[in-house]
Tab-separated table of C-alpha atoms and ligand atoms in Angstrom:
chain	number	residue	atom	x	y	z
Y	1	MET	CA	107.775	-176.982	126.750
Y	2	SER	CA	110.520	-174.400	125.096
Y	3	LYS	CA	111.615	-174.575	121.833
Y	4	SER	CA	115.150	-175.798	121.039
Y	5	ASP	CA	118.140	-173.456	120.026
Y	6	PHE	CA	119.162	-176.250	117.248
Y	7	GLY	CA	117.646	-178.886	115.258
Y	8	LEU	CA	119.678	-181.717	114.098
Y	9	TYR	CA	118.436	-183.996	110.832
Y	10	GLY	CA	119.948	-187.345	110.517
Y	11	LEU	CA	120.983	-189.415	113.746
Y	12	ALA	CA	123.671	-191.507	112.559
Y	13	VAL	CA	126.606	-191.754	114.679
Y	14	MET	CA	128.078	-188.451	113.495
Y	15	GLY	CA	124.844	-186.923	114.076
Y	16	GLN	CA	124.146	-188.365	117.317
Y	17	ASN	CA	127.492	-187.263	118.584
Y	18	LEU	CA	127.103	-183.729	117.182
Y	19	VAL	CA	123.788	-183.739	119.048
Y	20	LEU	CA	125.423	-184.709	122.603
Y	21	ASN	CA	128.266	-182.022	122.015
Y	22	VAL	CA	125.881	-179.457	121.277
Y	23	GLU	CA	123.533	-180.292	124.334
Y	24	SER	CA	126.621	-180.507	126.614
Y	25	ARG	CA	127.228	-176.669	125.874
Y	26	GLY	CA	123.693	-175.764	127.527
Y	27	PHE	CA	121.655	-175.601	124.413
Y	28	GLN	CA	118.566	-177.451	124.088
Y	29	VAL	CA	118.461	-180.153	120.815
Y	30	SER	CA	115.474	-181.048	118.994
Y	31	VAL	CA	116.151	-184.450	116.875
Y	32	TYR	CA	114.675	-185.844	113.839
Y	33	ASN	CA	115.346	-189.241	111.795
Y	34	ARG	CA	113.582	-190.856	109.249
Y	35	THR	CA	113.166	-194.062	111.168
Y	36	THR	CA	111.518	-193.090	114.253
Y	37	SER	CA	112.887	-195.837	116.231
Y	38	VAL	CA	116.184	-194.309	115.699
Y	39	THR	CA	114.919	-191.214	117.302
Y	40	ASP	CA	113.219	-192.954	120.459
Y	41	ASP	CA	116.224	-194.966	121.009
Y	42	PHE	CA	118.609	-192.155	121.045
Y	43	ILE	CA	116.180	-190.219	123.338
Y	44	ALA	CA	115.693	-193.259	125.780
Y	45	ALA	CA	119.660	-193.714	125.907
Y	46	HIS	CA	119.923	-189.953	127.117
Y	47	PRO	CA	117.624	-189.360	130.245
Y	48	GLY	CA	117.751	-186.179	131.834
Y	49	LYS	CA	119.434	-184.280	128.775
Y	50	LYS	CA	117.967	-181.198	127.226
Y	51	LEU	CA	116.724	-183.238	123.952
Y	52	VAL	CA	113.581	-183.199	122.343
Y	53	GLY	CA	112.394	-185.994	120.002
Y	54	ALA	CA	110.075	-185.732	116.876
Y	55	HIS	CA	108.503	-188.307	115.056
Y	56	THR	CA	107.260	-186.050	111.942
Y	57	VAL	CA	109.513	-183.272	110.411
Y	58	GLU	CA	106.458	-180.952	111.308
Y	59	ASP	CA	106.771	-181.546	114.693
Y	60	PHE	CA	110.389	-181.090	114.402
Y	61	VAL	CA	110.152	-177.772	112.702
Y	62	GLN	CA	107.944	-176.473	114.830
Y	63	SER	CA	109.545	-177.673	118.112
Y	64	LEU	CA	112.566	-175.186	117.215
Y	65	ALA	CA	113.135	-171.297	118.195
Y	66	ARG	CA	113.162	-168.835	115.356
Y	67	PRO	CA	115.374	-168.298	113.605
Y	68	ARG	CA	115.196	-172.070	113.408
Y	69	LYS	CA	118.817	-173.927	113.030
Y	70	ILE	CA	118.584	-177.039	111.332
Y	71	HIS	CA	121.662	-179.151	110.704
Y	72	ILE	CA	121.530	-181.795	108.473
Y	73	MET	CA	123.966	-184.689	108.601
Y	74	VAL	CA	122.684	-187.037	105.815
Y	75	LYS	CA	124.791	-188.631	103.212
Y	76	SER	CA	125.303	-186.561	100.108
Y	77	THR	CA	126.202	-187.776	96.924
Y	78	ALA	CA	126.213	-185.405	94.593
Y	79	VAL	CA	129.338	-185.292	92.487
Y	80	LYS	CA	128.184	-182.260	89.984
Y	81	ASP	CA	126.420	-179.153	91.032
Y	82	THR	CA	123.524	-180.134	88.913
Y	83	ASP	CA	123.222	-184.251	91.031
Y	84	ARG	CA	120.632	-183.945	93.024
Y	85	ASP	CA	120.682	-186.300	96.614
Y	86	ALA	CA	119.720	-186.538	99.685
Y	87	VAL	CA	120.789	-183.198	101.042
Y	88	ASP	CA	118.264	-181.789	98.070
Y	89	ALA	CA	115.454	-184.197	99.495
Y	90	VAL	CA	115.712	-183.065	103.024
Y	91	ILE	CA	115.788	-179.512	101.890
Y	92	GLU	CA	112.525	-179.691	99.680
Y	93	GLN	CA	111.188	-181.205	102.818
Y	94	LEU	CA	111.971	-178.738	105.090
Y	95	ILE	CA	111.428	-175.759	102.799
Y	96	PRO	CA	107.256	-175.609	103.026
Y	97	LEU	CA	107.499	-175.707	106.939
Y	98	LEU	CA	109.910	-173.096	107.419
Y	99	ASP	CA	109.839	-169.242	107.801
Y	100	GLU	CA	111.806	-166.273	106.591
Y	101	ASP	CA	115.572	-166.239	107.727
Y	102	ASP	CA	115.465	-169.574	109.063
Y	103	ILE	CA	118.880	-171.299	108.392
Y	104	ILE	CA	119.577	-174.623	107.061
Y	105	ILE	CA	123.105	-175.577	107.802
Y	106	ASP	CA	124.382	-178.679	105.377
Y	107	GLY	CA	127.100	-180.679	107.687
Y	108	GLY	CA	128.221	-183.516	105.623
Y	109	ASN	CA	131.259	-183.757	102.971
Y	110	SER	CA	128.870	-182.105	100.126
Y	111	PHE	CA	130.547	-181.331	96.880
Y	112	TYR	CA	131.235	-177.282	97.071
Y	113	GLN	CA	129.415	-176.493	93.649
Y	114	ALA	CA	126.309	-178.692	94.970
Y	115	THR	CA	126.568	-176.380	98.138
Y	116	GLU	CA	126.662	-173.224	95.754
Y	117	ARG	CA	123.695	-174.293	93.885
Y	118	ARG	CA	121.605	-175.060	97.027
Y	119	ASP	CA	122.761	-171.722	98.580
Y	120	ALA	CA	121.325	-169.695	95.723
Y	121	TYR	CA	118.341	-171.729	95.660
Y	122	LEU	CA	117.470	-171.468	99.524
Y	123	ALA	CA	118.294	-167.082	99.118
Y	124	THR	CA	115.326	-167.200	96.441
Y	125	LYS	CA	113.026	-168.632	99.404
Y	126	GLY	CA	113.907	-166.353	101.869
Y	127	LEU	CA	115.836	-168.798	103.687
Y	128	ARG	CA	119.559	-169.129	105.086
Y	129	PHE	CA	122.173	-171.639	103.919
Y	130	ILE	CA	125.415	-172.367	105.619
Y	131	GLY	CA	127.688	-175.151	104.156
Y	132	ALA	CA	129.926	-176.491	106.974
Y	133	GLY	CA	132.686	-178.931	106.715
Y	134	VAL	CA	132.702	-180.826	110.272
Y	135	SER	CA	136.017	-182.686	111.041
Y	136	GLY	CA	136.937	-185.175	113.273
Y	137	GLY	CA	135.296	-188.237	112.903
Y	138	GLU	CA	132.838	-189.516	115.767
Y	139	GLU	CA	134.798	-188.602	118.549
Y	140	GLY	CA	135.622	-184.947	117.471
Y	141	ALA	CA	131.758	-184.608	116.468
Y	142	ARG	CA	131.004	-185.395	120.634
Y	143	LYS	CA	134.549	-183.800	122.238
Y	144	GLY	CA	134.868	-180.614	119.791
Y	145	PRO	CA	135.453	-181.084	115.767
Y	146	SER	CA	136.951	-178.259	113.472
Y	147	ILE	CA	134.300	-176.782	111.654
Y	148	MET	CA	134.488	-175.172	108.124
Y	149	PRO	CA	131.033	-173.165	107.585
Y	150	GLY	CA	130.639	-171.064	104.210
Y	151	GLY	CA	128.012	-168.776	103.521
Y	152	PRO	CA	126.987	-165.257	103.901
Y	153	ALA	CA	129.034	-163.554	107.085
Y	154	SER	CA	125.653	-162.339	108.482
Y	155	THR	CA	124.301	-166.057	108.840
Y	156	TRP	CA	127.514	-166.994	110.623
Y	157	GLU	CA	126.897	-164.536	112.988
Y	158	VAL	CA	123.651	-166.118	114.135
Y	159	MET	CA	125.716	-169.268	114.056
Y	160	LYS	CA	128.824	-168.382	115.722
Y	161	PRO	CA	127.734	-168.800	119.567
Y	162	ILE	CA	126.859	-172.425	118.836
Y	163	PHE	CA	129.554	-173.203	116.638
Y	164	GLU	CA	132.413	-171.673	118.378
Y	165	SER	CA	131.103	-173.636	122.051
Y	166	ILE	CA	131.152	-176.929	120.148
Y	167	ALA	CA	134.302	-176.804	118.260
Y	168	ALA	CA	137.543	-177.966	119.485
Y	169	LYS	CA	139.947	-175.183	121.107
Y	170	VAL	CA	143.547	-174.995	120.996
Y	171	ASP	CA	145.199	-172.059	123.258
Y	172	GLY	CA	141.588	-171.188	124.157
Y	173	GLU	CA	140.947	-170.519	120.239
Y	174	PRO	CA	137.725	-172.270	118.850
Y	175	CYS	CA	138.653	-174.191	115.782
Y	176	VAL	CA	135.996	-172.385	113.771
Y	177	ILE	CA	136.161	-169.525	111.644
Y	178	HIS	CA	133.699	-168.072	108.919
Y	179	ILE	CA	135.545	-169.281	106.117
Y	180	GLY	CA	133.926	-167.541	103.239
Y	181	PRO	CA	130.985	-167.223	101.393
Y	182	GLY	CA	128.828	-169.804	99.306
Y	183	GLY	CA	130.804	-173.403	98.883
Y	184	ALA	CA	133.981	-171.623	100.548
Y	185	GLY	CA	133.420	-173.838	103.512
Y	186	HIS	CA	132.774	-177.444	101.896
Y	187	TYR	CA	135.802	-176.469	99.380
Y	188	VAL	CA	138.347	-175.937	102.288
Y	189	LYS	CA	136.738	-179.187	103.840
Y	190	MET	CA	137.657	-180.821	100.425
Y	191	ILE	CA	141.234	-179.379	100.414
Y	192	HIS	CA	141.511	-180.780	104.089
Y	193	ASN	CA	140.423	-184.130	103.138
Y	194	GLY	CA	142.824	-184.335	100.018
Y	195	ILE	CA	145.765	-183.223	102.427
Y	196	GLU	CA	144.725	-185.802	104.740
Y	197	TYR	CA	145.116	-188.645	102.101
Y	198	GLY	CA	148.541	-187.191	101.566
Y	199	ASP	CA	149.595	-187.360	105.256
Y	200	MET	CA	148.145	-190.733	105.374
Y	201	GLN	CA	149.975	-192.349	102.187
Y	202	LEU	CA	153.237	-190.532	103.180
Y	203	ILE	CA	152.797	-192.530	106.676
Y	204	CYS	CA	151.858	-195.837	104.614
Y	205	GLU	CA	155.250	-195.013	102.668
Y	206	ALA	CA	157.457	-194.836	105.642
Y	207	TYR	CA	155.851	-198.072	107.057
Y	208	ASN	CA	156.342	-199.677	103.854
Y	209	ILE	CA	160.120	-198.846	103.922
Y	210	PHE	CA	160.400	-200.059	107.640
Y	211	LYS	CA	158.582	-203.140	106.936
Y	212	HIS	CA	160.821	-203.986	103.996
Y	213	ALA	CA	163.951	-203.115	106.053
Y	214	GLY	CA	162.523	-205.755	108.237
Y	215	PHE	CA	161.399	-203.957	111.558
Y	216	THR	CA	158.824	-205.668	113.439
Y	217	THR	CA	155.462	-204.203	114.255
Y	218	ASP	CA	156.544	-203.577	117.692
Y	219	GLU	CA	159.465	-201.662	116.345
Y	220	MET	CA	157.554	-199.907	114.091
Y	221	ALA	CA	154.752	-198.836	116.633
Y	222	ALA	CA	157.214	-197.765	118.538
Y	223	ILE	CA	159.259	-195.384	116.130
Y	224	PHE	CA	155.588	-193.713	115.441
Y	225	ASN	CA	155.183	-193.316	119.083
Y	226	GLU	CA	158.066	-191.620	119.371
Y	227	TRP	CA	157.948	-189.503	116.381
Y	228	ASN	CA	154.757	-188.509	118.174
Y	229	ASP	CA	156.822	-186.682	120.742
Y	230	GLY	CA	158.478	-184.578	117.911
Y	231	GLU	CA	157.957	-182.389	115.199
Y	232	LEU	CA	155.854	-185.273	113.039
Y	233	GLN	CA	153.496	-185.034	116.397
Y	234	SER	CA	150.008	-185.251	114.785
Y	235	TYR	CA	146.901	-187.167	115.148
Y	236	LEU	CA	147.646	-189.520	112.071
Y	237	ILE	CA	151.196	-190.347	113.544
Y	238	GLN	CA	149.477	-191.198	116.709
Y	239	ILE	CA	146.720	-193.479	115.679
Y	240	THR	CA	149.588	-195.178	113.602
Y	241	GLY	CA	151.547	-196.012	116.341
Y	242	LYS	CA	148.366	-197.408	118.216
Y	243	ALA	CA	147.242	-199.043	115.217
Y	244	LEU	CA	150.242	-200.718	114.917
Y	245	GLU	CA	150.417	-202.164	118.428
Y	246	GLN	CA	146.688	-203.621	118.067
Y	247	ILE	CA	146.710	-207.445	118.427
Y	248	ASP	CA	143.645	-209.648	117.347
Y	249	PRO	CA	142.471	-211.466	119.955
Y	250	GLU	CA	141.673	-214.671	117.978
Y	251	THR	CA	144.815	-215.265	116.136
Y	252	GLY	CA	147.249	-213.205	118.647
Y	253	HIS	CA	148.680	-211.560	115.139
Y	254	SER	CA	148.895	-208.136	114.375
Y	255	VAL	CA	145.458	-206.549	113.132
Y	256	VAL	CA	147.213	-204.172	110.689
Y	257	GLU	CA	148.975	-207.421	109.338
Y	258	LEU	CA	145.807	-208.897	108.777
Y	259	ILE	CA	144.056	-206.420	107.175
Y	260	VAL	CA	143.519	-206.321	103.345
Y	261	ASP	CA	145.702	-203.926	101.689
Y	262	LYS	CA	142.969	-202.461	99.504
Y	263	ALA	CA	142.428	-198.711	100.378
Y	264	GLY	CA	138.708	-197.461	100.208
Y	265	GLN	CA	137.708	-193.725	99.520
Y	266	LYS	CA	134.496	-191.644	99.403
Y	267	GLY	CA	135.585	-189.328	96.567
Y	268	THR	CA	136.752	-185.961	98.227
Y	269	GLY	CA	140.518	-186.946	97.242
Y	270	GLN	CA	139.653	-187.399	93.875
Y	271	TRP	CA	137.322	-183.953	93.664
Y	272	THR	CA	140.790	-182.446	95.150
Y	273	LEU	CA	142.666	-183.653	92.404
Y	274	LEU	CA	139.978	-183.023	89.599
Y	275	ASN	CA	139.784	-179.086	91.081
Y	276	ALA	CA	143.762	-178.877	91.080
Y	277	ALA	CA	143.515	-179.860	87.070
Y	278	GLU	CA	140.805	-177.502	86.349
Y	279	ASN	CA	142.702	-174.814	87.753
Y	280	ALA	CA	146.104	-175.679	86.869
Y	281	VAL	CA	147.540	-176.006	90.317
Y	282	VAL	CA	150.074	-178.947	90.732
Y	283	ILE	CA	149.289	-181.112	94.091
Y	284	SER	CA	151.406	-183.953	92.814
Y	285	THR	CA	151.741	-185.272	96.718
Y	286	ILE	CA	147.812	-185.362	96.848
Y	287	ASN	CA	147.372	-186.723	93.712
Y	288	ALA	CA	149.990	-189.494	94.052
Y	289	ALA	CA	148.050	-190.445	97.205
Y	290	VAL	CA	144.689	-190.732	95.802
Y	291	GLU	CA	146.411	-192.742	92.862
Y	292	ALA	CA	148.042	-195.103	95.358
Y	293	ARG	CA	144.875	-195.937	96.845
Y	294	ILE	CA	142.848	-196.536	93.285
Y	295	LEU	CA	146.197	-198.740	92.605
Y	296	SER	CA	145.448	-200.495	95.736
Y	297	SER	CA	142.396	-201.295	95.348
Y	298	LYS	CA	143.519	-203.241	92.046
Y	299	LYS	CA	144.737	-206.455	94.419
Y	300	LYS	CA	143.825	-208.969	91.853
Y	301	GLU	CA	145.902	-207.185	88.974
Y	302	ARG	CA	148.900	-206.524	91.257
Y	303	VAL	CA	149.026	-210.194	92.377
Y	304	LEU	CA	149.078	-211.435	89.090
Y	305	ALA	CA	151.658	-208.707	87.996
Y	306	SER	CA	153.713	-209.478	90.939
Y	307	LYS	CA	154.373	-213.029	89.244
Y	308	GLU	CA	155.198	-211.442	85.858
Y	309	LEU	CA	157.036	-208.070	86.338
Y	310	ARG	CA	160.589	-208.280	87.963
Y	311	GLY	CA	162.234	-205.829	90.833
Y	312	PRO	CA	165.144	-206.013	92.790
Y	313	ALA	CA	165.302	-209.559	94.375
Y	314	PRO	CA	164.079	-209.157	98.070
Y	315	THR	CA	167.165	-209.616	100.631
Y	316	GLY	CA	164.788	-208.804	103.884
Y	317	ALA	CA	166.878	-205.753	104.602
Y	318	LEU	CA	167.403	-202.668	102.428
Y	319	THR	CA	170.666	-202.205	100.885
Y	320	MET	CA	172.825	-199.258	99.587
Y	321	GLY	CA	172.066	-200.151	95.939
Y	322	ASP	CA	175.171	-202.631	95.944
Y	323	GLY	CA	172.583	-205.796	97.019
Y	324	ILE	CA	175.113	-206.185	99.983
Y	325	THR	CA	175.484	-203.093	102.401
Y	326	PRO	CA	172.420	-202.716	104.434
Y	327	TRP	CA	171.410	-199.655	106.332
Y	328	PRO	CA	171.892	-199.496	110.029
Y	329	LYS	CA	168.227	-199.150	111.499
Y	330	GLU	CA	168.738	-196.066	113.481
Y	331	ILE	CA	169.961	-193.904	110.565
Y	332	LEU	CA	167.402	-195.404	108.490
Y	333	VAL	CA	164.632	-194.052	111.077
Y	334	GLN	CA	165.853	-190.793	111.135
Y	335	LYS	CA	166.421	-190.447	107.301
Y	336	VAL	CA	162.707	-191.592	107.061
Y	337	HIS	CA	161.539	-189.396	109.662
Y	338	ASP	CA	163.374	-186.084	107.734
Y	339	ALA	CA	162.045	-187.396	104.442
Y	340	LEU	CA	158.247	-187.606	105.734
Y	341	TYR	CA	158.674	-184.258	107.132
Y	342	ALA	CA	159.788	-182.865	103.661
Y	343	SER	CA	157.034	-184.341	101.885
Y	344	LYS	CA	154.464	-183.543	104.464
Y	345	ILE	CA	155.849	-179.741	104.021
Y	346	ILE	CA	155.154	-180.269	100.263
Y	347	SER	CA	151.890	-181.781	100.439
Y	348	TYR	CA	150.295	-178.789	102.506
Y	349	ALA	CA	152.315	-176.290	100.376
Y	350	GLN	CA	150.585	-177.590	97.189
Y	351	GLY	CA	146.967	-177.621	99.136
Y	352	LEU	CA	147.281	-174.354	100.128
Y	353	ASP	CA	148.389	-172.877	96.588
Y	354	LEU	CA	144.941	-174.648	95.442
Y	355	ILE	CA	143.003	-172.930	98.298
Y	356	LYS	CA	144.644	-169.625	97.381
Y	357	THR	CA	144.389	-169.779	93.721
Y	358	MET	CA	140.583	-170.595	94.129
Y	359	SER	CA	139.848	-167.789	96.824
Y	360	GLY	CA	141.693	-165.412	94.058
Y	361	LYS	CA	139.378	-166.936	91.135
Y	362	LYS	CA	136.033	-166.958	93.247
Y	363	ASN	CA	137.051	-163.998	95.045
Y	364	TRP	CA	136.337	-165.435	98.295
Y	365	ASP	CA	139.329	-163.587	100.010
Y	366	LEU	CA	140.129	-166.627	102.293
Y	367	ASP	CA	142.356	-166.121	105.158
Y	368	LEU	CA	145.216	-168.994	104.888
Y	369	GLY	CA	146.900	-168.398	108.179
Y	370	ARG	CA	143.071	-168.504	110.224
Y	371	ILE	CA	142.271	-171.994	108.120
Y	372	ALA	CA	145.243	-173.292	109.045
Y	373	ALA	CA	145.013	-172.050	112.760
Y	374	ILE	CA	141.396	-174.189	112.799
Y	375	TRP	CA	143.130	-177.078	111.330
Y	376	ARG	CA	145.382	-177.234	114.964
Y	377	GLY	CA	142.750	-179.006	116.673
Y	378	GLY	CA	139.213	-181.523	116.182
Y	379	CYS	CA	140.488	-182.287	112.945
Y	380	ILE	CA	141.850	-185.200	111.332
Y	381	ILE	CA	144.909	-183.449	110.217
Y	382	ARG	CA	145.518	-181.876	113.565
Y	383	ALA	CA	149.407	-181.473	114.143
Y	384	ARG	CA	151.845	-179.363	116.209
Y	385	PHE	CA	153.542	-178.530	112.720
Y	386	LEU	CA	149.917	-176.241	111.948
Y	387	ASN	CA	151.053	-173.771	114.103
Y	388	PHE	CA	154.141	-173.232	112.254
Y	389	ILE	CA	151.826	-172.765	109.021
Y	390	THR	CA	149.681	-170.402	111.095
Y	391	ASP	CA	152.604	-168.524	112.218
Y	392	ALA	CA	154.174	-168.087	108.617
Y	393	TYR	CA	151.090	-166.562	107.154
Y	394	ARG	CA	150.444	-164.563	110.553
Y	395	SER	CA	154.012	-163.178	110.019
Y	396	ASN	CA	153.292	-162.480	106.152
Y	397	PRO	CA	149.886	-162.707	104.924
Y	398	GLY	CA	151.294	-162.336	101.234
Y	399	LEU	CA	153.161	-165.568	101.553
Y	400	GLY	CA	153.826	-167.187	98.097
Y	401	ASN	CA	154.617	-170.689	98.214
Y	402	LEU	CA	155.107	-172.250	101.918
Y	403	MET	CA	158.050	-173.597	100.816
Y	404	LEU	CA	159.626	-170.179	101.226
Y	405	ASP	CA	158.356	-169.337	104.698
Y	406	PRO	CA	162.029	-169.044	106.627
Y	407	TYR	CA	160.941	-172.104	108.972
Y	408	PHE	CA	159.932	-173.980	106.299
Y	409	LYS	CA	162.857	-173.454	103.994
Y	410	ASN	CA	165.286	-174.563	107.037
Y	411	ILE	CA	163.559	-177.694	107.566
Y	412	LEU	CA	163.783	-178.367	103.667
Y	413	ASN	CA	167.101	-177.318	102.973
Y	414	GLY	CA	168.351	-179.269	106.016
Y	415	ASN	CA	166.215	-182.411	105.093
Y	416	GLN	CA	166.610	-182.920	101.264
Y	417	GLN	CA	169.481	-184.730	101.425
Y	418	SER	CA	168.001	-187.314	103.765
Y	419	TRP	CA	165.079	-187.266	101.303
Y	420	ARG	CA	166.978	-188.116	98.315
Y	421	GLU	CA	168.473	-190.952	99.950
Y	422	VAL	CA	165.357	-192.454	101.611
Y	423	VAL	CA	163.556	-192.051	97.732
Y	424	SER	CA	166.843	-193.356	95.919
Y	425	LEU	CA	167.035	-196.074	98.640
Y	426	ALA	CA	163.432	-197.334	98.047
Y	427	MET	CA	163.332	-197.333	94.526
Y	428	LEU	CA	166.607	-198.948	94.146
Y	429	ASN	CA	164.736	-201.972	96.527
Y	430	GLY	CA	161.764	-201.817	94.647
Y	431	ILE	CA	159.499	-200.319	97.441
Y	432	PRO	CA	156.806	-197.834	96.073
Y	433	VAL	CA	156.991	-194.543	97.158
Y	434	PRO	CA	154.786	-192.220	95.139
Y	435	ALA	CA	153.995	-189.650	97.437
Y	436	PHE	CA	157.779	-189.420	98.819
Y	437	SER	CA	159.048	-188.945	95.237
Y	438	ALA	CA	156.187	-186.828	94.050
Y	439	SER	CA	156.989	-184.383	96.582
Y	440	LEU	CA	160.686	-184.566	95.841
Y	441	GLY	CA	160.332	-184.325	92.419
Y	442	TYR	CA	157.701	-180.824	93.035
Y	443	TYR	CA	160.748	-179.563	95.131
Y	444	ASP	CA	163.568	-179.780	92.964
Y	445	SER	CA	161.311	-178.737	89.905
Y	446	TYR	CA	160.017	-175.733	91.703
Y	447	ARG	CA	163.513	-174.664	92.706
Y	448	ALA	CA	165.134	-175.335	89.458
Y	449	GLU	CA	166.018	-172.208	87.392
Y	450	ARG	CA	166.080	-173.599	84.244
Y	451	LEU	CA	163.831	-176.895	83.430
Y	452	PRO	CA	164.018	-178.774	80.380
Y	453	ALA	CA	160.652	-176.699	78.706
Y	454	ASN	CA	162.892	-175.227	76.310
Y	455	LEU	CA	163.097	-178.397	74.397
Y	456	LEU	CA	159.281	-179.033	74.754
Y	457	GLN	CA	158.953	-175.530	73.246
Y	458	ALA	CA	160.900	-176.298	70.321
Y	459	GLN	CA	158.991	-179.629	70.180
Y	460	ARG	CA	155.654	-177.862	70.046
Y	461	ASP	CA	157.376	-175.225	67.377
Y	462	PHE	CA	158.492	-178.070	65.340
Y	463	PHE	CA	155.101	-180.190	65.062
Y	464	GLY	CA	152.582	-177.291	65.515
Y	465	ALA	CA	154.248	-173.756	64.970
Y	466	HIS	CA	153.208	-172.836	68.420
Y	467	THR	CA	156.239	-170.006	68.896
Y	468	TYR	CA	158.207	-169.595	71.687
Y	469	GLU	CA	160.192	-167.191	73.461
Y	470	ARG	CA	164.162	-166.802	73.406
Y	471	VAL	CA	166.410	-166.220	76.571
Y	472	ASP	CA	167.864	-163.379	74.636
Y	473	LYS	CA	165.039	-161.427	73.268
Y	474	PRO	CA	162.355	-159.608	75.659
Y	475	GLU	CA	159.445	-161.375	77.351
Y	476	GLY	CA	156.329	-161.327	75.272
Y	477	GLU	CA	158.088	-161.407	71.914
Y	478	PHE	CA	157.384	-164.728	70.006
Y	479	PHE	CA	159.673	-166.769	67.470
Y	480	HIS	CA	159.316	-169.191	64.765
Y	481	THR	CA	161.923	-171.590	63.767
Y	482	ASP	CA	161.906	-173.114	60.142
Y	483	TRP	CA	162.486	-176.577	61.526
Y	484	PRO	CA	163.572	-179.391	58.984
Y	485	GLU	CA	161.312	-181.413	56.978
Y	486	VAL	CA	160.907	-184.794	58.674
Y	487	ILE	CA	159.856	-187.689	56.590
Y	488	GLY	CA	158.563	-191.061	57.935
F	1	6PG	C1	137.036	-185.894	108.349
F	1	6PG	C2	137.321	-186.700	107.679
F	1	6PG	C3	136.006	-187.617	107.166
F	1	6PG	C4	136.011	-188.660	106.290
F	1	6PG	C5	136.276	-188.780	105.136
F	1	6PG	C6	137.761	-189.521	104.077
F	1	6PG	O1	137.643	-184.697	108.395
F	1	6PG	O2	136.662	-185.858	109.571
F	1	6PG	O3	138.056	-186.263	106.485
F	1	6PG	O4	135.292	-186.488	106.495
F	1	6PG	O5	137.066	-189.683	107.152
F	1	6PG	O6	135.027	-188.967	104.350
F	1	6PG	O7	136.852	-190.696	103.831
F	1	6PG	P1	137.582	-191.612	102.674
F	1	6PG	O8	138.720	-191.899	103.529
F	1	6PG	O9	136.389	-192.832	102.799
F	1	6PG	O10	137.577	-191.011	101.710
């Protein structure tokens, strides 16, 4: 039998779908799974396809054409560069069986620093490594994901034909580029996930406002379906509309309303938050989204507190702060739409700012416009609005904060009034909107010519003689005041 073009290690659902995708593009694929029956069942379920099932790692490796290309799809659990996990175990298993220049691809959600460690380690063994973020869930893996590979450019060139043929396409362009060296691919996938958290939370806050305003599940589904035809068009808005339409066959109730309000998370959002703090980049919308999941998971505490801590008395309709005047529904829908769009822009501005900062720090030379372009299709955050981000960086590669691009600036300036009204309305009615309000807080802080940090500097100088600069003196000159002594 001829040697295979591609090998896949780890036949969970994502792995299986990826294999079928690669095979459907004309490549022969070898597969290996630790549990042999999974391999056999998979091969038996797909007769007539160019698939080779291997029972041992040795046979698997031997079945591949050189340089071998082995894509690992096993769950990574390392959260520090020093942690060892299943990806390391598989790599150790493969090393003695591989030849110089063979390529290992880690396609899971691995921590980017672990990817950097593996990249350096495999280089000492004469092997090549690609840490590739793959987004799009099961369907994306089968029909075309967005792929974010990091590693040496020369290794990318070898992988390019396969990656470009299996990736999603937008306007004929494949949703994959060489992101950058080392851990850059997994890093960008991590930020993609942080942005995904932000998008999801903002949608949930819009839903919660509608729910408090007395909209039925059907009405809410209709709103999201309609939004999906406009400037908010995105995969996440689309699935929200569809999810809200779903009825539980057993009870006849909305499935969404039957689901316990405790959010899970696997860690990429928290990694994003920690990385932003380490690099002094503000990603308050994404942080709010991560923290909203954490608070949601403390259901028992919340139930207890709901009986102890007071909020405005619920009226069944959102009132304009006077407890009497309700908001007309159609006006509310438009205003929430505008608030959501503005908040979404902030979330992306923050995520892209973090990528830009890390790119500079690590000398990755990341291209924000091209990254936005490969997020237009295949991945979870795919959205019409990513076309505008792509255009923004294409027309101005040196663009600072995304908010200052002419298109986004116009949207923000146009929507800011509705945004304020929605956040105020939610607060007056006791509806938590942590991501909407964090976004607005960022917007107002960023655009403030003068912030109260002058007082903060005074406080620092007062208790710690930390000194301050003065508005009436040249920048870089520092002053100290002999503040009065405070007793007690
Ligand atoms: C994707 C997704 C995918 C997964 C994440 C998020 O891009 O296809 O981001 O990687 O859904 O693991 O999972 P959590 O919500 O559990 O953190």
